[in-house]
């Protein structure tokens, strides 16, 4: 899952490890994922621990949800009536995928068949963003498909009952982005159009996650089974422009800035596995472009782009599994990084 195989506990280094330099990790090999004939663009959003990947591809003006299988083949996931556009955002250990089609949140069974998830009363659209091993699905619903600042964080049970997770006290909106196998949910709660990183417990209690110094807003985007969380926070400092930075929270809520490639330039964390490896992207000062990033024990590492990717293109990592295999996008294409 994009957000349920994520941060681990902070590693306490021994004296020898502290004294010795940490060797740089070898840059993983990047490869373009195959796409169905006629595709002009593709995205890889998540990978499970078996190596199954989900995302989407663009055919003409329509997006279609895809699954890349462990044998290297690609399969178009089942269509939903009256919904020409679809995208798969997450996949669990059993191969069940979730995402959206038209205005509906959708769950795809391992055989590719699609089921629309119910829309709560008073809303017009839903997006499913993550699923855990128990089949619990989280996402957002609202009146506008782009209404992050006005929508509701929701959870669908395995039998398709939908629950509004609520907001932090005094807030007006929320959205859920991730859930781990302990059914802890992360996302953001919104006040005055500013999102604040939030966590919902197994019992539904919502709490705010701490912001690092200078933080004014942010969102949690991933959680692992140890309760570690990753995401972004906007930092504001005197006489400097605001910048989004990658952040990791421990299970007890303490926040740490991960840092990007260049001080003062944006970074963002999207996924994390049980070993604590975190992935996302960051902007290089030298070319002002967003490159896929990996954080292990040290600073951000540039994990590479597809050859001949046009200047100005974005390369971003969206998820990493427990084998260290990373998926994301480089330029116009879904990619996989392997070590």
mmCIF file of C-alpha atoms in Angstrom:
data_model
loop_
_atom_site.group_PDB
_atom_site.id
_atom_site.type_symbol
_atom_site.label_atom_id
_atom_site.label_comp_id
_atom_site.label_asym_id
_atom_site.label_seq_id
_atom_site.Cartn_x
_atom_site.Cartn_y
_atom_site.Cartn_z
ATOM 1 C CA UNK A 1 0.000 0.000 0.000
ATOM 2 C CA UNK A 2 1.010 3.483 -0.768
ATOM 3 C CA UNK A 3 0.496 4.549 2.798
ATOM 4 C CA UNK A 4 0.481 1.470 4.955
ATOM 5 C CA UNK A 5 4.015 0.275 4.397
ATOM 6 C CA UNK A 6 5.892 3.262 5.640
ATOM 7 C CA UNK A 7 7.992 4.730 8.448
ATOM 8 C CA UNK A 8 9.800 2.639 11.062
ATOM 9 C CA UNK A 9 11.104 3.514 14.503
ATOM 10 C CA UNK A 10 14.135 5.803 14.739
ATOM 11 C CA UNK A 11 17.335 3.768 14.612
ATOM 12 C CA UNK A 12 19.781 4.312 17.476
ATOM 13 C CA UNK A 13 23.268 4.126 16.009
ATOM 14 C CA UNK A 14 26.060 2.530 17.968
ATOM 15 C CA UNK A 15 29.294 4.349 18.753
ATOM 16 C CA UNK A 16 31.185 2.774 15.875
ATOM 17 C CA UNK A 17 28.431 3.588 13.434
ATOM 18 C CA UNK A 18 28.396 7.187 14.589
ATOM 19 C CA UNK A 19 32.141 7.524 14.157
ATOM 20 C CA UNK A 20 32.281 5.817 10.789
ATOM 21 C CA UNK A 21 31.026 7.608 7.666
ATOM 22 C CA UNK A 22 27.783 6.258 6.255
ATOM 23 C CA UNK A 23 28.498 4.829 2.788
ATOM 24 C CA UNK A 24 26.428 6.270 -0.031
ATOM 25 C CA UNK A 25 23.764 3.928 -1.340
ATOM 26 C CA UNK A 26 24.110 2.743 -4.911
ATOM 27 C CA UNK A 27 21.701 4.507 -7.239
ATOM 28 C CA UNK A 28 18.937 2.060 -8.147
ATOM 29 C CA UNK A 29 18.276 1.081 -11.746
ATOM 30 C CA UNK A 30 15.282 2.783 -13.347
ATOM 31 C CA UNK A 31 13.064 1.155 -15.975
ATOM 32 C CA UNK A 32 9.928 2.224 -17.802
ATOM 33 C CA UNK A 33 6.898 0.058 -17.068
ATOM 34 C CA UNK A 34 5.137 -1.435 -20.105
ATOM 35 C CA UNK A 35 1.892 0.176 -21.232
ATOM 36 C CA UNK A 36 -0.993 -1.007 -23.404
ATOM 37 C CA UNK A 37 -0.840 -0.059 -27.104
ATOM 38 C CA UNK A 38 -2.050 3.463 -27.763
ATOM 39 C CA UNK A 39 -1.009 4.893 -24.397
ATOM 40 C CA UNK A 40 0.514 8.362 -24.444
ATOM 41 C CA UNK A 41 1.247 8.716 -20.725
ATOM 42 C CA UNK A 42 1.270 6.546 -17.599
ATOM 43 C CA UNK A 43 1.505 6.845 -13.818
ATOM 44 C CA UNK A 44 2.548 4.319 -11.146
ATOM 45 C CA UNK A 45 1.005 5.135 -7.773
ATOM 46 C CA UNK A 46 1.645 2.154 -5.502
ATOM 47 C CA UNK A 47 3.395 -1.198 -5.128
ATOM 48 C CA UNK A 48 2.703 -4.005 -2.659
ATOM 49 C CA UNK A 49 5.233 -6.363 -1.100
ATOM 50 C CA UNK A 50 4.621 -8.976 -3.817
ATOM 51 C CA UNK A 51 5.616 -6.462 -6.480
ATOM 52 C CA UNK A 52 2.135 -5.751 -7.868
ATOM 53 C CA UNK A 53 1.931 -2.134 -9.071
ATOM 54 C CA UNK A 54 -1.141 -0.008 -9.777
ATOM 55 C CA UNK A 55 -1.672 3.282 -11.553
ATOM 56 C CA UNK A 56 -3.139 4.512 -14.807
ATOM 57 C CA UNK A 57 -2.470 5.260 -18.461
ATOM 58 C CA UNK A 58 -3.814 7.926 -20.795
ATOM 59 C CA UNK A 59 -5.477 6.909 -24.054
ATOM 60 C CA UNK A 60 -6.462 9.985 -26.026
ATOM 61 C CA UNK A 61 -8.347 12.111 -23.513
ATOM 62 C CA UNK A 62 -9.319 9.265 -21.159
ATOM 63 C CA UNK A 63 -7.398 7.789 -18.228
ATOM 64 C CA UNK A 64 -7.701 4.051 -17.495
ATOM 65 C CA UNK A 65 -6.728 2.243 -14.281
ATOM 66 C CA UNK A 66 -3.908 -0.290 -14.699
ATOM 67 C CA UNK A 67 -2.263 -3.104 -12.775
ATOM 68 C CA UNK A 68 1.269 -4.299 -13.492
ATOM 69 C CA UNK A 69 1.526 -7.966 -12.538
ATOM 70 C CA UNK A 70 4.500 -9.773 -11.012
ATOM 71 C CA UNK A 71 5.158 -11.559 -14.328
ATOM 72 C CA UNK A 72 5.793 -8.205 -15.994
ATOM 73 C CA UNK A 73 2.499 -7.969 -17.852
ATOM 74 C CA UNK A 74 0.125 -5.018 -17.628
ATOM 75 C CA UNK A 75 -3.653 -5.360 -17.242
ATOM 76 C CA UNK A 76 -6.364 -2.761 -17.633
ATOM 77 C CA UNK A 77 -8.633 -2.885 -14.594
ATOM 78 C CA UNK A 78 -12.364 -3.294 -15.003
ATOM 79 C CA UNK A 79 -14.386 -0.391 -16.340
ATOM 80 C CA UNK A 80 -17.152 1.351 -14.431
ATOM 81 C CA UNK A 81 -20.352 2.275 -16.327
ATOM 82 C CA UNK A 82 -20.606 5.952 -17.316
ATOM 83 C CA UNK A 83 -17.085 6.653 -16.057
ATOM 84 C CA UNK A 84 -14.605 7.053 -18.935
ATOM 85 C CA UNK A 85 -11.768 8.122 -16.618
ATOM 86 C CA UNK A 86 -10.328 5.891 -13.909
ATOM 87 C CA UNK A 87 -7.142 5.597 -11.878
ATOM 88 C CA UNK A 88 -5.885 3.111 -9.273
ATOM 89 C CA UNK A 89 -4.109 4.756 -6.346
ATOM 90 C CA UNK A 90 -3.295 1.917 -3.926
ATOM 91 C CA UNK A 91 -3.061 -1.874 -3.678
ATOM 92 C CA UNK A 92 -2.961 -4.092 -0.594
ATOM 93 C CA UNK A 93 -1.130 -7.350 0.094
ATOM 94 C CA UNK A 94 -4.026 -9.393 -1.305
ATOM 95 C CA UNK A 95 -3.945 -7.563 -4.631
ATOM 96 C CA UNK A 96 -7.127 -5.582 -3.987
ATOM 97 C CA UNK A 97 -6.785 -2.119 -5.532
ATOM 98 C CA UNK A 98 -8.664 1.117 -4.925
ATOM 99 C CA UNK A 99 -8.956 4.404 -6.730
ATOM 100 C CA UNK A 100 -11.581 6.353 -8.572
ATOM 101 C CA UNK A 101 -13.718 6.243 -11.698
ATOM 102 C CA UNK A 102 -15.719 9.297 -12.633
ATOM 103 C CA UNK A 103 -17.179 10.718 -9.439
ATOM 104 C CA UNK A 104 -16.986 7.437 -7.541
ATOM 105 C CA UNK A 105 -14.464 5.750 -5.306
ATOM 106 C CA UNK A 106 -13.814 2.246 -6.646
ATOM 107 C CA UNK A 107 -12.437 -1.042 -5.381
ATOM 108 C CA UNK A 108 -11.010 -3.580 -7.831
ATOM 109 C CA UNK A 109 -10.832 -7.259 -6.872
ATOM 110 C CA UNK A 110 -7.694 -9.251 -7.760
ATOM 111 C CA UNK A 111 -9.493 -10.458 -10.908
ATOM 112 C CA UNK A 112 -9.912 -6.826 -11.995
ATOM 113 C CA UNK A 113 -13.663 -6.547 -11.457
ATOM 114 C CA UNK A 114 -14.791 -3.140 -10.189
ATOM 115 C CA UNK A 115 -17.154 -2.188 -7.365
ATOM 116 C CA UNK A 116 -18.337 1.361 -6.778
ATOM 117 C CA UNK A 117 -18.081 2.434 -3.156
ATOM 118 C CA UNK A 118 -21.040 4.354 -1.718
ATOM 119 C CA UNK A 119 -21.087 8.148 -1.629
ATOM 120 C CA UNK A 120 -22.155 9.669 1.717
ATOM 121 C CA UNK A 121 -25.298 11.751 1.837
ATOM 122 C CA UNK A 122 -24.653 15.379 1.020
ATOM 123 C CA UNK A 123 -21.651 14.740 -1.228
ATOM 124 C CA UNK A 124 -21.274 14.429 -4.998
ATOM 125 C CA UNK A 125 -17.933 12.714 -5.489
ATOM 126 C CA UNK A 126 -15.465 10.423 -3.684
ATOM 127 C CA UNK A 127 -11.833 9.392 -4.126
ATOM 128 C CA UNK A 128 -10.361 6.265 -2.528
ATOM 129 C CA UNK A 129 -6.686 6.808 -1.689
ATOM 130 C CA UNK A 130 -5.516 3.805 0.338
ATOM 131 C CA UNK A 131 -6.492 0.315 1.507
ATOM 132 C CA UNK A 132 -5.117 -1.901 4.275
ATOM 133 C CA UNK A 133 -4.830 -5.666 4.673
ATOM 134 C CA UNK A 134 -8.266 -5.820 6.325
ATOM 135 C CA UNK A 135 -9.925 -4.231 3.310
ATOM 136 C CA UNK A 136 -10.554 -0.886 5.023
ATOM 137 C CA UNK A 137 -10.422 1.961 2.507
ATOM 138 C CA UNK A 138 -9.828 5.665 3.170
ATOM 139 C CA UNK A 139 -10.151 8.767 1.063
ATOM 140 C CA UNK A 140 -12.171 11.909 0.650
ATOM 141 C CA UNK A 141 -15.663 12.896 -0.437
ATOM 142 C CA UNK A 142 -17.170 16.287 -1.145
ATOM 143 C CA UNK A 143 -19.162 18.545 -3.426
ATOM 144 C CA UNK A 144 -16.329 19.269 -5.872
ATOM 145 C CA UNK A 145 -13.807 16.854 -7.338
ATOM 146 C CA UNK A 146 -10.992 19.309 -6.547
ATOM 147 C CA UNK A 147 -12.431 20.406 -3.217
ATOM 148 C CA UNK A 148 -9.687 19.353 -0.807
ATOM 149 C CA UNK A 149 -10.417 22.349 1.370
ATOM 150 C CA UNK A 150 -14.155 21.635 1.621
ATOM 151 C CA UNK A 151 -14.417 17.843 1.636
ATOM 152 C CA UNK A 152 -14.690 15.109 4.253
ATOM 153 C CA UNK A 153 -12.248 12.401 5.342
ATOM 154 C CA UNK A 154 -14.013 9.054 5.015
ATOM 155 C CA UNK A 155 -13.468 5.363 5.710
ATOM 156 C CA UNK A 156 -15.199 2.481 3.950
ATOM 157 C CA UNK A 157 -15.473 -0.823 5.810
ATOM 158 C CA UNK A 158 -14.868 -4.160 4.104
ATOM 159 C CA UNK A 159 -18.650 -4.470 3.644
ATOM 160 C CA UNK A 160 -18.861 -0.971 2.111
ATOM 161 C CA UNK A 161 -20.250 0.972 5.063
ATOM 162 C CA UNK A 162 -18.955 4.546 4.867
ATOM 163 C CA UNK A 163 -17.965 6.624 7.914
ATOM 164 C CA UNK A 164 -17.152 10.326 8.149
ATOM 165 C CA UNK A 165 -13.926 10.497 10.191
ATOM 166 C CA UNK A 166 -14.477 14.086 11.274
ATOM 167 C CA UNK A 167 -12.076 16.997 11.706
ATOM 168 C CA UNK A 168 -9.898 18.565 14.353
ATOM 169 C CA UNK A 169 -11.952 20.790 16.694
ATOM 170 C CA UNK A 170 -12.987 23.994 14.948
ATOM 171 C CA UNK A 171 -11.946 22.845 11.480
ATOM 172 C CA UNK A 172 -14.288 22.784 8.495
ATOM 173 C CA UNK A 173 -12.942 20.004 6.261
ATOM 174 C CA UNK A 174 -10.593 17.025 6.190
ATOM 175 C CA UNK A 175 -9.204 14.351 3.896
ATOM 176 C CA UNK A 176 -7.631 10.948 4.548
ATOM 177 C CA UNK A 177 -4.634 9.824 2.514
ATOM 178 C CA UNK A 178 -3.328 6.669 4.195
ATOM 179 C CA UNK A 179 -4.141 3.775 6.505
ATOM 180 C CA UNK A 180 -1.889 1.116 8.014
ATOM 181 C CA UNK A 181 -2.689 -2.468 8.977
ATOM 182 C CA UNK A 182 -3.435 -1.348 12.540
ATOM 183 C CA UNK A 183 -6.174 0.843 10.982
ATOM 184 C CA UNK A 184 -4.551 4.128 11.994
ATOM 185 C CA UNK A 185 -5.427 6.779 9.413
ATOM 186 C CA UNK A 186 -3.487 9.879 8.335
ATOM 187 C CA UNK A 187 -4.271 12.908 6.233
ATOM 188 C CA UNK A 188 -5.128 16.510 6.984
ATOM 189 C CA UNK A 189 -7.738 18.653 8.698
ATOM 190 C CA UNK A 190 -8.521 22.064 7.211
ATOM 191 C CA UNK A 191 -9.158 25.485 8.759
ATOM 192 C CA UNK A 192 -9.142 28.819 6.904
ATOM 193 C CA UNK A 193 -8.111 26.953 3.730
ATOM 194 C CA UNK A 194 -4.943 25.704 5.453
ATOM 195 C CA UNK A 195 -4.461 21.937 5.884
ATOM 196 C CA UNK A 196 -2.915 20.631 9.106
ATOM 197 C CA UNK A 197 -1.354 17.140 9.312
ATOM 198 C CA UNK A 198 -3.699 14.855 11.232
ATOM 199 C CA UNK A 199 -3.948 11.291 12.497
ATOM 200 C CA UNK A 200 -7.071 9.284 13.340
ATOM 201 C CA UNK A 201 -6.721 6.428 15.835
ATOM 202 C CA UNK A 202 -8.238 2.979 15.494
ATOM 203 C CA UNK A 203 -11.094 4.257 17.647
ATOM 204 C CA UNK A 204 -11.686 7.339 15.504
ATOM 205 C CA UNK A 205 -10.043 9.983 17.708
ATOM 206 C CA UNK A 206 -8.352 12.672 15.607
ATOM 207 C CA UNK A 207 -5.199 14.483 16.732
ATOM 208 C CA UNK A 208 -2.993 17.117 15.124
ATOM 209 C CA UNK A 209 0.571 16.184 14.244
ATOM 210 C CA UNK A 210 3.280 18.583 15.360
ATOM 211 C CA UNK A 211 4.711 21.051 12.864
ATOM 212 C CA UNK A 212 8.481 21.610 12.776
ATOM 213 C CA UNK A 213 9.770 25.095 13.557
ATOM 214 C CA UNK A 214 8.403 27.595 11.060
ATOM 215 C CA UNK A 215 5.675 25.247 9.867
ATOM 216 C CA UNK A 216 2.346 26.861 8.981
ATOM 217 C CA UNK A 217 0.455 24.076 7.198
ATOM 218 C CA UNK A 218 0.961 20.588 5.837
ATOM 219 C CA UNK A 219 -0.406 17.141 5.215
ATOM 220 C CA UNK A 220 0.451 13.573 6.169
ATOM 221 C CA UNK A 221 0.630 11.326 3.117
ATOM 222 C CA UNK A 222 1.824 7.946 4.344
ATOM 223 C CA UNK A 223 2.002 5.709 7.397
ATOM 224 C CA UNK A 224 3.713 2.388 8.047
ATOM 225 C CA UNK A 225 2.775 -0.430 10.390
ATOM 226 C CA UNK A 226 5.027 0.952 13.140
ATOM 227 C CA UNK A 227 3.001 4.157 13.144
ATOM 228 C CA UNK A 228 5.646 6.343 11.500
ATOM 229 C CA UNK A 229 4.263 8.983 9.166
ATOM 230 C CA UNK A 230 5.610 11.020 6.242
ATOM 231 C CA UNK A 231 4.360 14.034 4.338
ATOM 232 C CA UNK A 232 4.967 17.716 3.636
ATOM 233 C CA UNK A 233 4.969 20.895 5.708
ATOM 234 C CA UNK A 234 5.120 24.482 4.474
ATOM 235 C CA UNK A 235 7.895 26.382 6.235
ATOM 236 C CA UNK A 236 7.844 30.165 6.551
ATOM 237 C CA UNK A 237 10.893 32.083 7.724
ATOM 238 C CA UNK A 238 11.591 35.836 7.958
ATOM 239 C CA UNK A 239 12.943 37.385 4.738
ATOM 240 C CA UNK A 240 12.686 34.085 2.865
ATOM 241 C CA UNK A 241 9.981 32.682 0.593
ATOM 242 C CA UNK A 242 7.821 29.897 1.983
ATOM 243 C CA UNK A 243 8.839 26.401 0.927
ATOM 244 C CA UNK A 244 7.349 22.921 1.265
ATOM 245 C CA UNK A 245 9.663 20.406 2.935
ATOM 246 C CA UNK A 246 9.562 16.643 3.446
ATOM 247 C CA UNK A 247 8.783 15.678 7.043
ATOM 248 C CA UNK A 248 8.713 12.450 9.004
ATOM 249 C CA UNK A 249 6.784 11.957 12.231
ATOM 250 C CA UNK A 250 7.546 9.252 14.775
ATOM 251 C CA UNK A 251 4.734 7.167 16.210
ATOM 252 C CA UNK A 252 4.569 9.521 19.205
ATOM 253 C CA UNK A 253 4.091 12.509 16.889
ATOM 254 C CA UNK A 254 7.539 14.151 16.933
ATOM 255 C CA UNK A 255 8.366 15.843 13.610
ATOM 256 C CA UNK A 256 11.713 15.822 11.772
ATOM 257 C CA UNK A 257 12.558 17.720 8.595
ATOM 258 C CA UNK A 258 14.140 15.303 6.138
ATOM 259 C CA UNK A 259 15.708 17.931 3.910
ATOM 260 C CA UNK A 260 15.967 17.993 0.136
ATOM 261 C CA UNK A 261 18.826 18.232 -2.332
ATOM 262 C CA UNK A 262 19.364 21.978 -1.853
ATOM 263 C CA UNK A 263 18.630 24.218 1.131
ATOM 264 C CA UNK A 264 15.681 26.513 0.497
ATOM 265 C CA UNK A 265 14.210 24.380 -2.295
ATOM 266 C CA UNK A 266 11.073 22.249 -2.018
ATOM 267 C CA UNK A 267 10.915 18.583 -1.109
ATOM 268 C CA UNK A 268 8.088 16.179 -0.411
ATOM 269 C CA UNK A 269 7.775 12.689 1.074
ATOM 270 C CA UNK A 270 5.141 10.348 -0.358
ATOM 271 C CA UNK A 271 5.785 6.812 0.844
ATOM 272 C CA UNK A 272 7.775 4.802 3.368
ATOM 273 C CA UNK A 273 8.403 1.119 4.038
ATOM 274 C CA UNK A 274 8.851 -0.845 7.244
ATOM 275 C CA UNK A 275 12.644 -0.311 7.208
ATOM 276 C CA UNK A 276 12.142 3.449 7.268
ATOM 277 C CA UNK A 277 13.137 4.062 3.660
ATOM 278 C CA UNK A 278 11.189 7.107 2.521
ATOM 279 C CA UNK A 279 10.571 8.222 -1.059
ATOM 280 C CA UNK A 280 9.236 11.307 -2.784
ATOM 281 C CA UNK A 281 10.862 14.122 -4.720
ATOM 282 C CA UNK A 282 12.894 17.291 -4.291
ATOM 283 C CA UNK A 283 14.031 20.215 -6.412
ATOM 284 C CA UNK A 284 17.682 20.606 -7.388
ATOM 285 C CA UNK A 285 19.177 24.076 -7.181
ATOM 286 C CA UNK A 286 21.360 23.375 -10.211
ATOM 287 C CA UNK A 287 18.527 22.789 -12.687
ATOM 288 C CA UNK A 288 15.397 23.864 -10.765
ATOM 289 C CA UNK A 289 13.792 20.520 -11.645
ATOM 290 C CA UNK A 290 12.006 18.016 -9.426
ATOM 291 C CA UNK A 291 13.888 14.727 -9.118
ATOM 292 C CA UNK A 292 12.837 11.511 -7.408
ATOM 293 C CA UNK A 293 14.329 11.240 -3.934
ATOM 294 C CA UNK A 294 15.036 8.491 -1.427
ATOM 295 C CA UNK A 295 15.856 8.992 2.239
ATOM 296 C CA UNK A 296 17.512 6.187 4.204
ATOM 297 C CA UNK A 297 19.684 6.982 7.237
ATOM 298 C CA UNK A 298 21.197 10.078 5.692
ATOM 299 C CA UNK A 299 20.308 12.964 3.397
ATOM 300 C CA UNK A 300 18.153 12.824 0.289
ATOM 301 C CA UNK A 301 19.508 10.738 -2.588
ATOM 302 C CA UNK A 302 18.673 11.410 -6.236
ATOM 303 C CA UNK A 303 17.598 8.005 -7.585
ATOM 304 C CA UNK A 304 17.708 8.939 -11.251
ATOM 305 C CA UNK A 305 15.480 9.691 -14.228
ATOM 306 C CA UNK A 306 14.638 7.944 -17.468
ATOM 307 C CA UNK A 307 17.145 8.678 -20.243
ATOM 308 C CA UNK A 308 16.094 11.483 -22.602
ATOM 309 C CA UNK A 309 13.468 12.818 -20.207
ATOM 310 C CA UNK A 310 12.693 16.342 -21.486
ATOM 311 C CA UNK A 311 14.036 19.283 -19.538
ATOM 312 C CA UNK A 312 11.393 20.652 -17.211
ATOM 313 C CA UNK A 313 9.804 17.249 -16.647
ATOM 314 C CA UNK A 314 9.040 15.989 -13.160
ATOM 315 C CA UNK A 315 10.418 12.724 -11.808
ATOM 316 C CA UNK A 316 8.793 11.637 -8.554
ATOM 317 C CA UNK A 317 8.686 8.476 -6.448
ATOM 318 C CA UNK A 318 5.285 7.604 -5.000
ATOM 319 C CA UNK A 319 5.771 4.338 -3.076
ATOM 320 C CA UNK A 320 8.377 1.840 -1.855
ATOM 321 C CA UNK A 321 7.803 -1.738 -0.737
ATOM 322 C CA UNK A 322 9.620 -3.749 1.911
ATOM 323 C CA UNK A 323 12.056 -5.127 -0.689
ATOM 324 C CA UNK A 324 13.109 -1.570 -1.489
ATOM 325 C CA UNK A 325 11.494 -1.522 -4.934
ATOM 326 C CA UNK A 326 10.262 1.991 -5.731
ATOM 327 C CA UNK A 327 7.624 3.135 -8.208
ATOM 328 C CA UNK A 328 6.679 6.532 -9.549
ATOM 329 C CA UNK A 329 6.813 8.645 -12.675
ATOM 330 C CA UNK A 330 9.607 10.061 -14.809
ATOM 331 C CA UNK A 331 8.495 12.552 -17.409
ATOM 332 C CA UNK A 332 5.405 11.060 -19.036
ATOM 333 C CA UNK A 333 5.891 7.446 -17.959
ATOM 334 C CA UNK A 334 5.368 5.104 -15.044
ATOM 335 C CA UNK A 335 8.686 3.738 -13.794
ATOM 336 C CA UNK A 336 10.174 1.290 -11.331
ATOM 337 C CA UNK A 337 13.494 1.586 -9.502
ATOM 338 C CA UNK A 338 15.264 -1.591 -8.364
ATOM 339 C CA UNK A 339 18.500 -1.934 -6.415
#
